[in-house]
PDB file of C-alpha atoms in Angstrom:
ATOM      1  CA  UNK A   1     -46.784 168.785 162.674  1.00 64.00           C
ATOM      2  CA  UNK A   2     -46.173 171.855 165.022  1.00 68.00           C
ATOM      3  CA  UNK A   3     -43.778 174.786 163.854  1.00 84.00           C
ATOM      4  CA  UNK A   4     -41.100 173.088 165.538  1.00 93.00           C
ATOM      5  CA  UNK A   5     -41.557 169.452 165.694  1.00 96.00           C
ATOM      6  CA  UNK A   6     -40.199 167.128 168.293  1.00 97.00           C
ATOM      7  CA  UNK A   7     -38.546 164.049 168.092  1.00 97.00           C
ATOM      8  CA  UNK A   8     -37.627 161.281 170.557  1.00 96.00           C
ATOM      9  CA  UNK A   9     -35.023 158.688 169.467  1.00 96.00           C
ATOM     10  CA  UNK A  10     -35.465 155.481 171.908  1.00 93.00           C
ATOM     11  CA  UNK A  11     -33.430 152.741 172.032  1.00 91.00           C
ATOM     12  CA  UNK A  12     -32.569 150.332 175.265  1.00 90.00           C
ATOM     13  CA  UNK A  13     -28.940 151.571 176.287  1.00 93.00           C
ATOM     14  CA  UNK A  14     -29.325 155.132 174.988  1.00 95.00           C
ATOM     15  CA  UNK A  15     -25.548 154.337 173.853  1.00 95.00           C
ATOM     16  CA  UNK A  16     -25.131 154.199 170.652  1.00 96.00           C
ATOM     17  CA  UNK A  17     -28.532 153.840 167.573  1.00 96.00           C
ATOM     18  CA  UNK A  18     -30.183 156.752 169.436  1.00 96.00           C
ATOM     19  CA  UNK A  19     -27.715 159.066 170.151  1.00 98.00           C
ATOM     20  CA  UNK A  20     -26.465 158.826 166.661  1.00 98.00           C
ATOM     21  CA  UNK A  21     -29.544 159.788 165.552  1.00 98.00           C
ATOM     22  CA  UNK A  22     -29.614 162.480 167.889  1.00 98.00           C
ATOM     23  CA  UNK A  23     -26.911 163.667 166.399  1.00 98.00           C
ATOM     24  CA  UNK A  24     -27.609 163.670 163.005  1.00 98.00           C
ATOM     25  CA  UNK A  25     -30.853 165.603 163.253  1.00 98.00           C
ATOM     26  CA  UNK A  26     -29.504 168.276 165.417  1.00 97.00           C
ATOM     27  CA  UNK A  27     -26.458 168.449 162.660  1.00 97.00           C
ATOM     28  CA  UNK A  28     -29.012 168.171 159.716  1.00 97.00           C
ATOM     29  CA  UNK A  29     -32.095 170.150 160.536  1.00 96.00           C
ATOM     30  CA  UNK A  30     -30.402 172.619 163.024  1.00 93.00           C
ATOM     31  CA  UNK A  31     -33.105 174.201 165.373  1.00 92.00           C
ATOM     32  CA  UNK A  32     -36.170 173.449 163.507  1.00 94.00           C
ATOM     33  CA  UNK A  33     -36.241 170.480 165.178  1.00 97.00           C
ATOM     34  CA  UNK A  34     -36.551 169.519 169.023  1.00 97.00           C
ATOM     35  CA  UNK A  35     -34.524 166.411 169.310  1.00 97.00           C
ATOM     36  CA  UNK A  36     -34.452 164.115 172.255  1.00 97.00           C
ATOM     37  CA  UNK A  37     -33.022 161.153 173.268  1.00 96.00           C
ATOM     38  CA  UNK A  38     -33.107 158.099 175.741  1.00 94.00           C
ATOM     39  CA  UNK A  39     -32.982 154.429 176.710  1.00 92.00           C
ATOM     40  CA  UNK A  40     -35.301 151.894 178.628  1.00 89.00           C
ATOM     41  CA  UNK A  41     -32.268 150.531 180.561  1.00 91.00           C
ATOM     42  CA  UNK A  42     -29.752 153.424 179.993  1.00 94.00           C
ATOM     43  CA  UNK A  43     -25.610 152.395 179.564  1.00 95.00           C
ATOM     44  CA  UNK A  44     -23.178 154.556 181.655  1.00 96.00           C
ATOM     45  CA  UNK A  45     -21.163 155.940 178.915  1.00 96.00           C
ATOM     46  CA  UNK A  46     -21.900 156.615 174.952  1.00 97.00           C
ATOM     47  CA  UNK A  47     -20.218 153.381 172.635  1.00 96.00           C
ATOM     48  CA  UNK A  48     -16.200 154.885 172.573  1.00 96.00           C
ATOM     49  CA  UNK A  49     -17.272 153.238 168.581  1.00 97.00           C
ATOM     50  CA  UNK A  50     -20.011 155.190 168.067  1.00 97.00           C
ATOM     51  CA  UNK A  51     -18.465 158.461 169.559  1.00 97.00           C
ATOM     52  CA  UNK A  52     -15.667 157.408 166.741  1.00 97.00           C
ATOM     53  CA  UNK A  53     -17.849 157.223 163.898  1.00 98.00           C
ATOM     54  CA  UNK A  54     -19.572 160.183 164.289  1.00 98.00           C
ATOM     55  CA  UNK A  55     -16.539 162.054 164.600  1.00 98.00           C
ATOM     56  CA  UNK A  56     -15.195 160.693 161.358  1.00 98.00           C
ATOM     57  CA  UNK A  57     -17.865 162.744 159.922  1.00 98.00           C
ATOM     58  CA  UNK A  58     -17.898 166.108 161.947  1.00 98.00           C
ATOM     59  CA  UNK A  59     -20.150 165.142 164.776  1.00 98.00           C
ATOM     60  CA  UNK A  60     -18.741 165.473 167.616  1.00 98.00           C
ATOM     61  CA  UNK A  61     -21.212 163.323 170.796  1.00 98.00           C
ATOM     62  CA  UNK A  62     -18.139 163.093 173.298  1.00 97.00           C
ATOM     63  CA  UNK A  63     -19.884 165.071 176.016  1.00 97.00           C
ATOM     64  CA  UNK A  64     -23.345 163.190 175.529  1.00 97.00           C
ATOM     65  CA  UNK A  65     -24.249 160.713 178.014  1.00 97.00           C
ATOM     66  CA  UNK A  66     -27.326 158.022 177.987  1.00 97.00           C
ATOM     67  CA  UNK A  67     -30.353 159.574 179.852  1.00 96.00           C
ATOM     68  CA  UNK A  68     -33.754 156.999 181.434  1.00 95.00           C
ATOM     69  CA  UNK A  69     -36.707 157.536 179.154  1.00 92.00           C
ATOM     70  CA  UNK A  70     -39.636 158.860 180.573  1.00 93.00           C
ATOM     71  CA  UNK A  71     -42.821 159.157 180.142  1.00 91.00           C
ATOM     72  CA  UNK A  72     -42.610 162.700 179.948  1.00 93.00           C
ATOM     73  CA  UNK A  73     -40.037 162.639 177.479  1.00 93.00           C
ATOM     74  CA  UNK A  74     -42.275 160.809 175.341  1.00 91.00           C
ATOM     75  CA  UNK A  75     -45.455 163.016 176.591  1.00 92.00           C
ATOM     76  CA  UNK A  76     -43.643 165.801 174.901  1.00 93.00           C
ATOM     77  CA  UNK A  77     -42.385 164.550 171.765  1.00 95.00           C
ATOM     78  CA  UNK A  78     -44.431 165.072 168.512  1.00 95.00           C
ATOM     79  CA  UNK A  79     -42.459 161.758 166.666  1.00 96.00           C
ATOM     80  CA  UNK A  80     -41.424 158.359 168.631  1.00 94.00           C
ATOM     81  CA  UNK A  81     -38.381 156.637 166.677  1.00 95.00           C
ATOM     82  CA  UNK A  82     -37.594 152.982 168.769  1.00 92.00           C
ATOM     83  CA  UNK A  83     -34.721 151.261 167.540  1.00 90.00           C
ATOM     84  CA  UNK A  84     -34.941 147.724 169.018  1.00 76.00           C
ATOM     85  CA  UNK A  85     -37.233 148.133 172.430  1.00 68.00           C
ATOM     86  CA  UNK A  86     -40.738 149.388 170.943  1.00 61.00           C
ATOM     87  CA  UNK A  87     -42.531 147.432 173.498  1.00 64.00           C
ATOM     88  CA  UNK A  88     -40.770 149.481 176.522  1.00 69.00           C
ATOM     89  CA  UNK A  89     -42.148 153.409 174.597  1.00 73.00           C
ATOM     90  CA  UNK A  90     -45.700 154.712 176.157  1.00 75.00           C
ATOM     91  CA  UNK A  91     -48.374 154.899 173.465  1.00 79.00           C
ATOM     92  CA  UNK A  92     -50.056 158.187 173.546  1.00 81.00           C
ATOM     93  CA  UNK A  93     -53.139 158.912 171.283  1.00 81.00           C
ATOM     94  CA  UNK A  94     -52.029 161.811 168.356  1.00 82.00           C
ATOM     95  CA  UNK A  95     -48.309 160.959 168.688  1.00 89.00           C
ATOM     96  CA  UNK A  96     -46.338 159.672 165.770  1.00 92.00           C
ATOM     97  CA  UNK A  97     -44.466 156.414 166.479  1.00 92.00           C
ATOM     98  CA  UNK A  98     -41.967 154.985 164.201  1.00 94.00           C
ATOM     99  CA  UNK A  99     -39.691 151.840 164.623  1.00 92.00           C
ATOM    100  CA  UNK A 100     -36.253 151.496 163.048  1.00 95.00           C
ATOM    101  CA  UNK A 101     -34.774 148.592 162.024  1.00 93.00           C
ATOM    102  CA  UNK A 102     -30.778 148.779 162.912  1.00 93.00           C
ATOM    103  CA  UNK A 103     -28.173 146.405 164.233  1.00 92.00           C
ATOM    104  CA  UNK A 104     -26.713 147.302 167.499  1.00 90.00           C
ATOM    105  CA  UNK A 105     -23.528 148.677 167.921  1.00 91.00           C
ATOM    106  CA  UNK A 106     -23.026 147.736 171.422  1.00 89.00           C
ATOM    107  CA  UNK A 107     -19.444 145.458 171.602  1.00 91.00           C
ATOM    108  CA  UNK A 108     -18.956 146.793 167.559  1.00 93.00           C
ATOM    109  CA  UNK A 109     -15.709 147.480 166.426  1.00 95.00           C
ATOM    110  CA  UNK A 110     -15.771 150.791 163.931  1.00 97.00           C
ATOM    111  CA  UNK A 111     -15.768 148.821 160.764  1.00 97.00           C
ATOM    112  CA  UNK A 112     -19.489 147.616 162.119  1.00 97.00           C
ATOM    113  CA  UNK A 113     -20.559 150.808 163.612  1.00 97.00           C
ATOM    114  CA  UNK A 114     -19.911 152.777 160.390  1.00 98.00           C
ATOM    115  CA  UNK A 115     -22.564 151.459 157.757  1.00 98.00           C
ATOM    116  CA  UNK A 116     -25.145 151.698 161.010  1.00 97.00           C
ATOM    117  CA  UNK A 117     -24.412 155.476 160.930  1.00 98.00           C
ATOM    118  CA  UNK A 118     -24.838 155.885 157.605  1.00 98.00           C
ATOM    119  CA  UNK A 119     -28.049 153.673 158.183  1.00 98.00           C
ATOM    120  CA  UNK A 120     -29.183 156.237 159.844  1.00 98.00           C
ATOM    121  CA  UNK A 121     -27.944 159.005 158.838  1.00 98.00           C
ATOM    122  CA  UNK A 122     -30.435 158.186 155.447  1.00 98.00           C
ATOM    123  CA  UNK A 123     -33.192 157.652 158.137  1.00 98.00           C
ATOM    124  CA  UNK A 124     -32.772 161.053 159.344  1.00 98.00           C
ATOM    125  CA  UNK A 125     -32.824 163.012 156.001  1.00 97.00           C
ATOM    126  CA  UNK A 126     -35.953 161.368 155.160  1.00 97.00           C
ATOM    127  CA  UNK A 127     -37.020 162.114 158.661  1.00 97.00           C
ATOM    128  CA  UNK A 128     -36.568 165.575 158.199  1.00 97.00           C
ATOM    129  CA  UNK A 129     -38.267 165.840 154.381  1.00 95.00           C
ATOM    130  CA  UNK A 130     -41.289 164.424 156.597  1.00 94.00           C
ATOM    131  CA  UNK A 131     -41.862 166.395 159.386  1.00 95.00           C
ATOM    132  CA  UNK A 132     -39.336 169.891 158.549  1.00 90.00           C
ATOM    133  CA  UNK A 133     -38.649 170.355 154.835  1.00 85.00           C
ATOM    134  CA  UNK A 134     -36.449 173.101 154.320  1.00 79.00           C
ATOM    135  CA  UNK A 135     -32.400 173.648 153.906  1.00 63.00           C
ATOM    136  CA  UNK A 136     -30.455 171.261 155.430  1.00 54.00           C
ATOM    137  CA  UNK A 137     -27.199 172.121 156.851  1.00 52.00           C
ATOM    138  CA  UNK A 138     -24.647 169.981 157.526  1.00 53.00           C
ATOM    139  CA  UNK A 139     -24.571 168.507 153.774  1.00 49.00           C
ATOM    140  CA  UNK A 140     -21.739 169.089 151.318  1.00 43.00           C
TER     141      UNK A 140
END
């Protein structure tokens, strides 16, 4: 792994699994990490669910909105995390490419979308032990 790894979170709407985990590894690993994220058919607007579940915890992803992945985007990225569209991620030789197993919050009420979080929430710590050991912030 580089100095400053990067990773790409990819899921289809870019709405809700990916931008949570966005989120989290910004708020865990501050800037030793380069975190991306984006979606093979990208939503208009973040889950109003998922925006409410992260808040409940201090993360605040209001002002993100869903961005098209590219292959550039995944070009640059040292670590590949899919969450439910691995077929529609480029495969480049040397890059790291993970798949997560999550339910979708899309249509979820909060009661649903809060064990996802926490999902992957526990998915991003060990993320982080992996590829940028070191103090986590955001914990307490």
């Amino acid at each position: 792994m580089p100095e400053k790894p990067s990773v790409l979170f990819v899921c289809v709407h870019n709405a809700g699994r990916s931008q949570m985990a966005a989120a989290w590894l910004t708020h865990l690993a501050g800037d030793r990490v380069e975190v991306r994220s984006a979606g093979s058919r990208p939503s208009t607007a973040v889950h109003p669910a998922a925006v409410e579940a992260m808040r409940e915890v201090g993360v605040d992803i209001s002002a993100e909105t869903p961005k098209v992945l590219t292959v550039d985007a995944v070009r640059a990225s040292d670590v590949c995390v899919t969450m439910g569209c691995g077929d529609a991620c480029p495969v480049f030789p040397g890059k790291r490419y993970l798949d997560w197993t999550l339910d979708d919050p899309a249509g979820q009420g909060i009661e649903a979308v809060r064990p996802i979080r926490d999902a992957i929430r526990t998915l991003v710590e060990d993320l982080i032990a992996e590829i940028a050991p070191g103090p986590t912030q955001g914990r307490g």
